[in-house]
CSV table of C-alpha atoms in Angstrom, one decimal:
chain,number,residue,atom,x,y,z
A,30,UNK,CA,167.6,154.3,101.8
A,31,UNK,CA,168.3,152.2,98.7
A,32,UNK,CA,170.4,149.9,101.0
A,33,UNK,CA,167.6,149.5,103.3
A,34,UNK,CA,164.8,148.5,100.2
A,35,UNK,CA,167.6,145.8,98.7
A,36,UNK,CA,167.9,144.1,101.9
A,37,UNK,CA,163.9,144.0,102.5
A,38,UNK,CA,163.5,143.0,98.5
A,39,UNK,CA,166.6,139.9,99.3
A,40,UNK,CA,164.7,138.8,102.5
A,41,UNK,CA,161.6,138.3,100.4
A,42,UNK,CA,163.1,136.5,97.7
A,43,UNK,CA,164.9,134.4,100.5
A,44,UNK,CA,161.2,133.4,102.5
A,45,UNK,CA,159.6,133.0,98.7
A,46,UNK,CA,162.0,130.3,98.1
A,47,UNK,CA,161.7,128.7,101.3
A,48,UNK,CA,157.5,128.9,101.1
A,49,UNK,CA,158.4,127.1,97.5
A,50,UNK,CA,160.6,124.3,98.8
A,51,UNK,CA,158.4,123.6,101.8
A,52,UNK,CA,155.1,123.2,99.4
A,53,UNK,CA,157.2,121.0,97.1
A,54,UNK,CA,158.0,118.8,100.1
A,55,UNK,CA,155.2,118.5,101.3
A,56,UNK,CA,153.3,117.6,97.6
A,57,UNK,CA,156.4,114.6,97.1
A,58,UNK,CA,156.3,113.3,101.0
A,59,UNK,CA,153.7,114.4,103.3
A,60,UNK,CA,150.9,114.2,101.2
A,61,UNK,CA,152.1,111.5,98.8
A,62,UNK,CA,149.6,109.0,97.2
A,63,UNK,CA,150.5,106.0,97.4
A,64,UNK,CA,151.0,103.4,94.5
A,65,UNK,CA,149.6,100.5,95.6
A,66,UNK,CA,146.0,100.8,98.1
A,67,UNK,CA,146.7,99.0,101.3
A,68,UNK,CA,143.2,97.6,101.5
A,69,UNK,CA,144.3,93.8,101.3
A,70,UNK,CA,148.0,93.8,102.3
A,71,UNK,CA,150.5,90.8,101.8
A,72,UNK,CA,150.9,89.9,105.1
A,73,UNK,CA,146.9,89.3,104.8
A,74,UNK,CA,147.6,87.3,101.6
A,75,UNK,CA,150.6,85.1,103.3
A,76,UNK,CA,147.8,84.3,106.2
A,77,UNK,CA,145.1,83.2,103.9
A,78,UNK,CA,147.5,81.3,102.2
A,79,UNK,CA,148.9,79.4,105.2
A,80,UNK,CA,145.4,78.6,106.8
A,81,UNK,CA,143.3,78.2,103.6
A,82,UNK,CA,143.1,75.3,101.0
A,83,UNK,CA,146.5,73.2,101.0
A,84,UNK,CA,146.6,73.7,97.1
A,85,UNK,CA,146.6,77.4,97.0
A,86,UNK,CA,150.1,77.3,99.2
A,87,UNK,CA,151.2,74.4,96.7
A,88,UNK,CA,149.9,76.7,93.6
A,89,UNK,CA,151.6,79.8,95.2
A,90,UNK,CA,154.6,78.5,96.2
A,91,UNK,CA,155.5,75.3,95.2
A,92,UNK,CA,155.1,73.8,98.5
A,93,UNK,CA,152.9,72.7,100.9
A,94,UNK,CA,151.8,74.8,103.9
A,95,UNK,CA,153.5,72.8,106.3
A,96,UNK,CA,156.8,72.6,104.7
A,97,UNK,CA,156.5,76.3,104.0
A,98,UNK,CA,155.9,76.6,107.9
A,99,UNK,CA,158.8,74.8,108.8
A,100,UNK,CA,160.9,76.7,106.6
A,101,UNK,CA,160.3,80.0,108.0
A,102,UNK,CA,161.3,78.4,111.4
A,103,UNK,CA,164.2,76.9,109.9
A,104,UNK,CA,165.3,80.5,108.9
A,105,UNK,CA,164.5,82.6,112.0
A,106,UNK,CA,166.1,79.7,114.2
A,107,UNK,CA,169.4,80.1,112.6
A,108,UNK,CA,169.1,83.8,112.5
A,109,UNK,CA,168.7,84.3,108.5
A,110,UNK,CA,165.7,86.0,108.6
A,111,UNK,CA,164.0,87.9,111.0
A,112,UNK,CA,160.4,89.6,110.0
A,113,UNK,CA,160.3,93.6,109.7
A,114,UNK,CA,157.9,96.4,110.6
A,115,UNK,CA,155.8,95.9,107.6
A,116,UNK,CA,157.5,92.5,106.3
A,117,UNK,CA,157.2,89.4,108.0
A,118,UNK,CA,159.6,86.4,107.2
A,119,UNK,CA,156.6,84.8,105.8
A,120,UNK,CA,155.8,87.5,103.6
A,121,UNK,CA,160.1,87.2,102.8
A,122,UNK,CA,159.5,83.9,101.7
A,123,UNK,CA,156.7,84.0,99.5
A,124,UNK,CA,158.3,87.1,97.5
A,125,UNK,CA,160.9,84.3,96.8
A,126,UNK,CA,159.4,81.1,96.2
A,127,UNK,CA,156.7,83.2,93.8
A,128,UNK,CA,159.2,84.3,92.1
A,129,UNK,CA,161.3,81.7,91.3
A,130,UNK,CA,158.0,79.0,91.2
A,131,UNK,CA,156.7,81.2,88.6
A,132,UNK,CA,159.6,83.4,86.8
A,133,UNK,CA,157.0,86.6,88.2
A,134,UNK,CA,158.8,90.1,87.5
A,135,UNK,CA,159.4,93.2,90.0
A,136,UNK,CA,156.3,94.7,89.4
A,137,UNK,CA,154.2,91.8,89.0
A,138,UNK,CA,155.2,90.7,92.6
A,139,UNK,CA,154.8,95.1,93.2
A,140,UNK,CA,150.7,94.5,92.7
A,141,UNK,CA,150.2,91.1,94.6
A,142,UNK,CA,151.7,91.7,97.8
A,143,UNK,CA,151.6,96.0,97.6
A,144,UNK,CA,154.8,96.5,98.1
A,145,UNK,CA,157.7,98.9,96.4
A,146,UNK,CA,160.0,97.3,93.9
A,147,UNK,CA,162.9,98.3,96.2
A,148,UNK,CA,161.0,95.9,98.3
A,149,UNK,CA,160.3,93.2,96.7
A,150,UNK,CA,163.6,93.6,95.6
A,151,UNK,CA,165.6,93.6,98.7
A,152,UNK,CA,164.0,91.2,100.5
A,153,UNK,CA,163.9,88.3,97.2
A,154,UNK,CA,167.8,88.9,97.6
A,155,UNK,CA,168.0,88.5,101.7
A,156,UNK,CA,166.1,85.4,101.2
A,157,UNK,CA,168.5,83.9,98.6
A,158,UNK,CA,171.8,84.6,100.7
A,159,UNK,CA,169.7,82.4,103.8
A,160,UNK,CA,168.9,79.6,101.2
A,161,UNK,CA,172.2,79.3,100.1
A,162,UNK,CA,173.5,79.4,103.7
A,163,UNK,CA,171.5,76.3,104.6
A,164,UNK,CA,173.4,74.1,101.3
A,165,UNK,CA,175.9,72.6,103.7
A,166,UNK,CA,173.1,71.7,106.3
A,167,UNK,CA,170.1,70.3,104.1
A,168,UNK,CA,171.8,69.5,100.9
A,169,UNK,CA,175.3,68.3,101.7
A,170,UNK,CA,176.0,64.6,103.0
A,171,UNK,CA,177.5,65.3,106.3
A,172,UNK,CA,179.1,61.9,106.5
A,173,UNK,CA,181.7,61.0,103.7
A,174,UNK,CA,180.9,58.3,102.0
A,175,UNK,CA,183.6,55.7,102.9
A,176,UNK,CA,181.8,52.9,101.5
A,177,UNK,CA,178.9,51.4,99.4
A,178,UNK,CA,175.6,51.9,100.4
A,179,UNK,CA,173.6,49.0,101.7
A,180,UNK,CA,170.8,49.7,99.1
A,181,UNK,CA,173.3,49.3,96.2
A,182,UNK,CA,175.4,46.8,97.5
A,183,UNK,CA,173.0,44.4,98.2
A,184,UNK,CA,170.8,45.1,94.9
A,185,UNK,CA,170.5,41.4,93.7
A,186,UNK,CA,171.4,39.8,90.4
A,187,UNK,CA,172.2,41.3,87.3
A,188,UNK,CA,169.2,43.7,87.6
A,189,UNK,CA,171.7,46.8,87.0
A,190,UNK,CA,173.1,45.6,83.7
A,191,UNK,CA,170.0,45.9,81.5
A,192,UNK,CA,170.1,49.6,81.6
A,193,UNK,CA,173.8,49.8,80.1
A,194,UNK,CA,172.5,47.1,77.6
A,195,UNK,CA,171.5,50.2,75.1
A,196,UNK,CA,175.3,51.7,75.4
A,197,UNK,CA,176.5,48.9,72.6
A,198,UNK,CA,177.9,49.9,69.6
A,199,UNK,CA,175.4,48.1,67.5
A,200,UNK,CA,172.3,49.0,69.3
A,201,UNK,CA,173.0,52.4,69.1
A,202,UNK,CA,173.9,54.6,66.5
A,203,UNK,CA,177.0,56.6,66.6
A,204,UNK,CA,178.8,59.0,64.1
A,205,UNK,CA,181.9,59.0,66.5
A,206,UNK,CA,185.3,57.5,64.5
A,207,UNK,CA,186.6,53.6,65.7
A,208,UNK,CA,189.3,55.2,67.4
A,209,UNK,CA,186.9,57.5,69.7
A,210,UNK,CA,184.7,54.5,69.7
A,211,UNK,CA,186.7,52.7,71.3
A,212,UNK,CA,188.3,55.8,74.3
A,213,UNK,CA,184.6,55.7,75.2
A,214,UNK,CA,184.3,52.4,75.0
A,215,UNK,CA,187.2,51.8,77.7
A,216,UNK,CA,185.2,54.4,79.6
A,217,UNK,CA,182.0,52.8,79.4
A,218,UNK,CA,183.3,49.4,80.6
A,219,UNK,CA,185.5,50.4,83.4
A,220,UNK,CA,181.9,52.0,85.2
A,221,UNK,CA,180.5,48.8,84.5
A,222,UNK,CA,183.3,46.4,86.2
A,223,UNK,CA,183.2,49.0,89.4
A,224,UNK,CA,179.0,47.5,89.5
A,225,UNK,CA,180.6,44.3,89.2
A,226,UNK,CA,183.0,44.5,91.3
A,227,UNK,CA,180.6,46.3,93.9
A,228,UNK,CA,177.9,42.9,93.3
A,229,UNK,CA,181.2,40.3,93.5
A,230,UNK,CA,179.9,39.6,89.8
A,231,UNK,CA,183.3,38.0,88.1
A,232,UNK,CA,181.2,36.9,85.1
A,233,UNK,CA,180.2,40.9,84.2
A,234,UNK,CA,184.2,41.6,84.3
A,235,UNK,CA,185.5,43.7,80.5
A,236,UNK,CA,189.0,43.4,80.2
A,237,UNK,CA,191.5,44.9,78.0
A,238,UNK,CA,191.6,42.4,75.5
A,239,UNK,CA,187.7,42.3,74.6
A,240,UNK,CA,188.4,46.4,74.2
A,241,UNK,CA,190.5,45.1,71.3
A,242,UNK,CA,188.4,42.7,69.6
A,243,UNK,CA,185.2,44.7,69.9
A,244,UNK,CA,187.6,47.2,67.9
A,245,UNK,CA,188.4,44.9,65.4
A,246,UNK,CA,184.8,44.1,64.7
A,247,UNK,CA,183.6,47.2,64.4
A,248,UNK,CA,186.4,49.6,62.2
A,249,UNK,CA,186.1,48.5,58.9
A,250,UNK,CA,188.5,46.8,56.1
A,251,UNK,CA,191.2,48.8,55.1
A,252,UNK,CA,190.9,49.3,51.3
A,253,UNK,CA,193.9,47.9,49.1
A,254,UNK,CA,196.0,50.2,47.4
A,255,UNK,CA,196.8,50.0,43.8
């Protein structure tokens, strides 16, 4: 008889702590309120942004509408972003450019757009792996240089030469010792001969010997010694 009433009073323990767990799951994910009201959601934001005053794309993002446009296409035609079931790659790329336009945090970016931190998160970091995929095709020079520009080699006169005029040791002042003065002199003057060289410009030419006298002139008399 006893055996019977321990088994009953175990198998109401055991439904008591499943009635317990099921109420607790339901409190933490069925009936869960959310954080952040989805009354205006980002993807409505992004769209007003896009097709709304050109400056409000610029003030958002740091670009214009178009370019932002063109962008996203960039990134889905290469297959380095591809828009969600709640996220589009518009939305993607405004979570980034905000971000890093503005230095906004987590949960600033949490309250514009209404989205989780794990979001905002996750989808800032998908966005700038596909950036830095696009360095070698919109930053990098696909062509070697192999020789000097047009625009530079055909820049006439002596035009160049004023801004190096500054780089003298008597127009500028230096706490650096006549020996270092002189290393960095060497330096200086070997950039300008490759300008001259690059203009055909003989007369602009520094050679070795005018390192030396410019180093003579400058260190200073060498004290006697009694």
């Amino acid at each position: 008889m006893d055996t019977d009433e321990d088994a009953e009073l175990e198998i109401n323990l055991i439904i008591m702590v499943l009635l317990e767990r099921l109420i607790a799951y339901e409190a933490s994910y069925l009936n869960k309120q959310p954080v952040h009201e989805q009354t205006y959601t980002g993807n409505q934001k992004v769209f007003d942004m896009l097709h709304g005053h050109w400056r409000v794309c610029f003030d958002t993002c740091r670009v214009m509408p178009e370019v932002f446009i063109k962008l996203c296409k960039l990134l889905r035609d290469k297959g380095l972003a591809r828009s969600s079931r709640t996220v589009s790659v518009e939305e993607q790329l405004r979570i980034f450019l905000q971000t890093i336009g503005h230095n906004d945090r987590n949960r600033s970016m949490q309250d514009t757009l209404r989205h989780s931190g794990e979001t905002i998160s996750r989808y800032f970091n998908q966005i700038l792996d596909a950036i830095c995929a696009l360095a070698p095709d919109v930053i990098c020079n696909r062509e070697p240089l192999t020789s000097v520009p047009n625009h530079i080699q055909h820049y006439g006169g002596d035009e160049l030469f004023p801004a190096t005029e500054g780089l003298e040791g008597e127009s500028t002042p230096s706490r650096a010792s006549s020996s270092d003065e002189c290393q960095m002199s060497v330096v200086r003057d070997a950039i300008c001969n490759e300008i001259a060289a690059a203009h055909g410009n003989a007369s602009n030419l520094v050679t070795a010997s005018d390192h030396s006298s410019k180093s003579a002139e400058r260190s200073p008399p060498s004290k006697a010694i009694d």
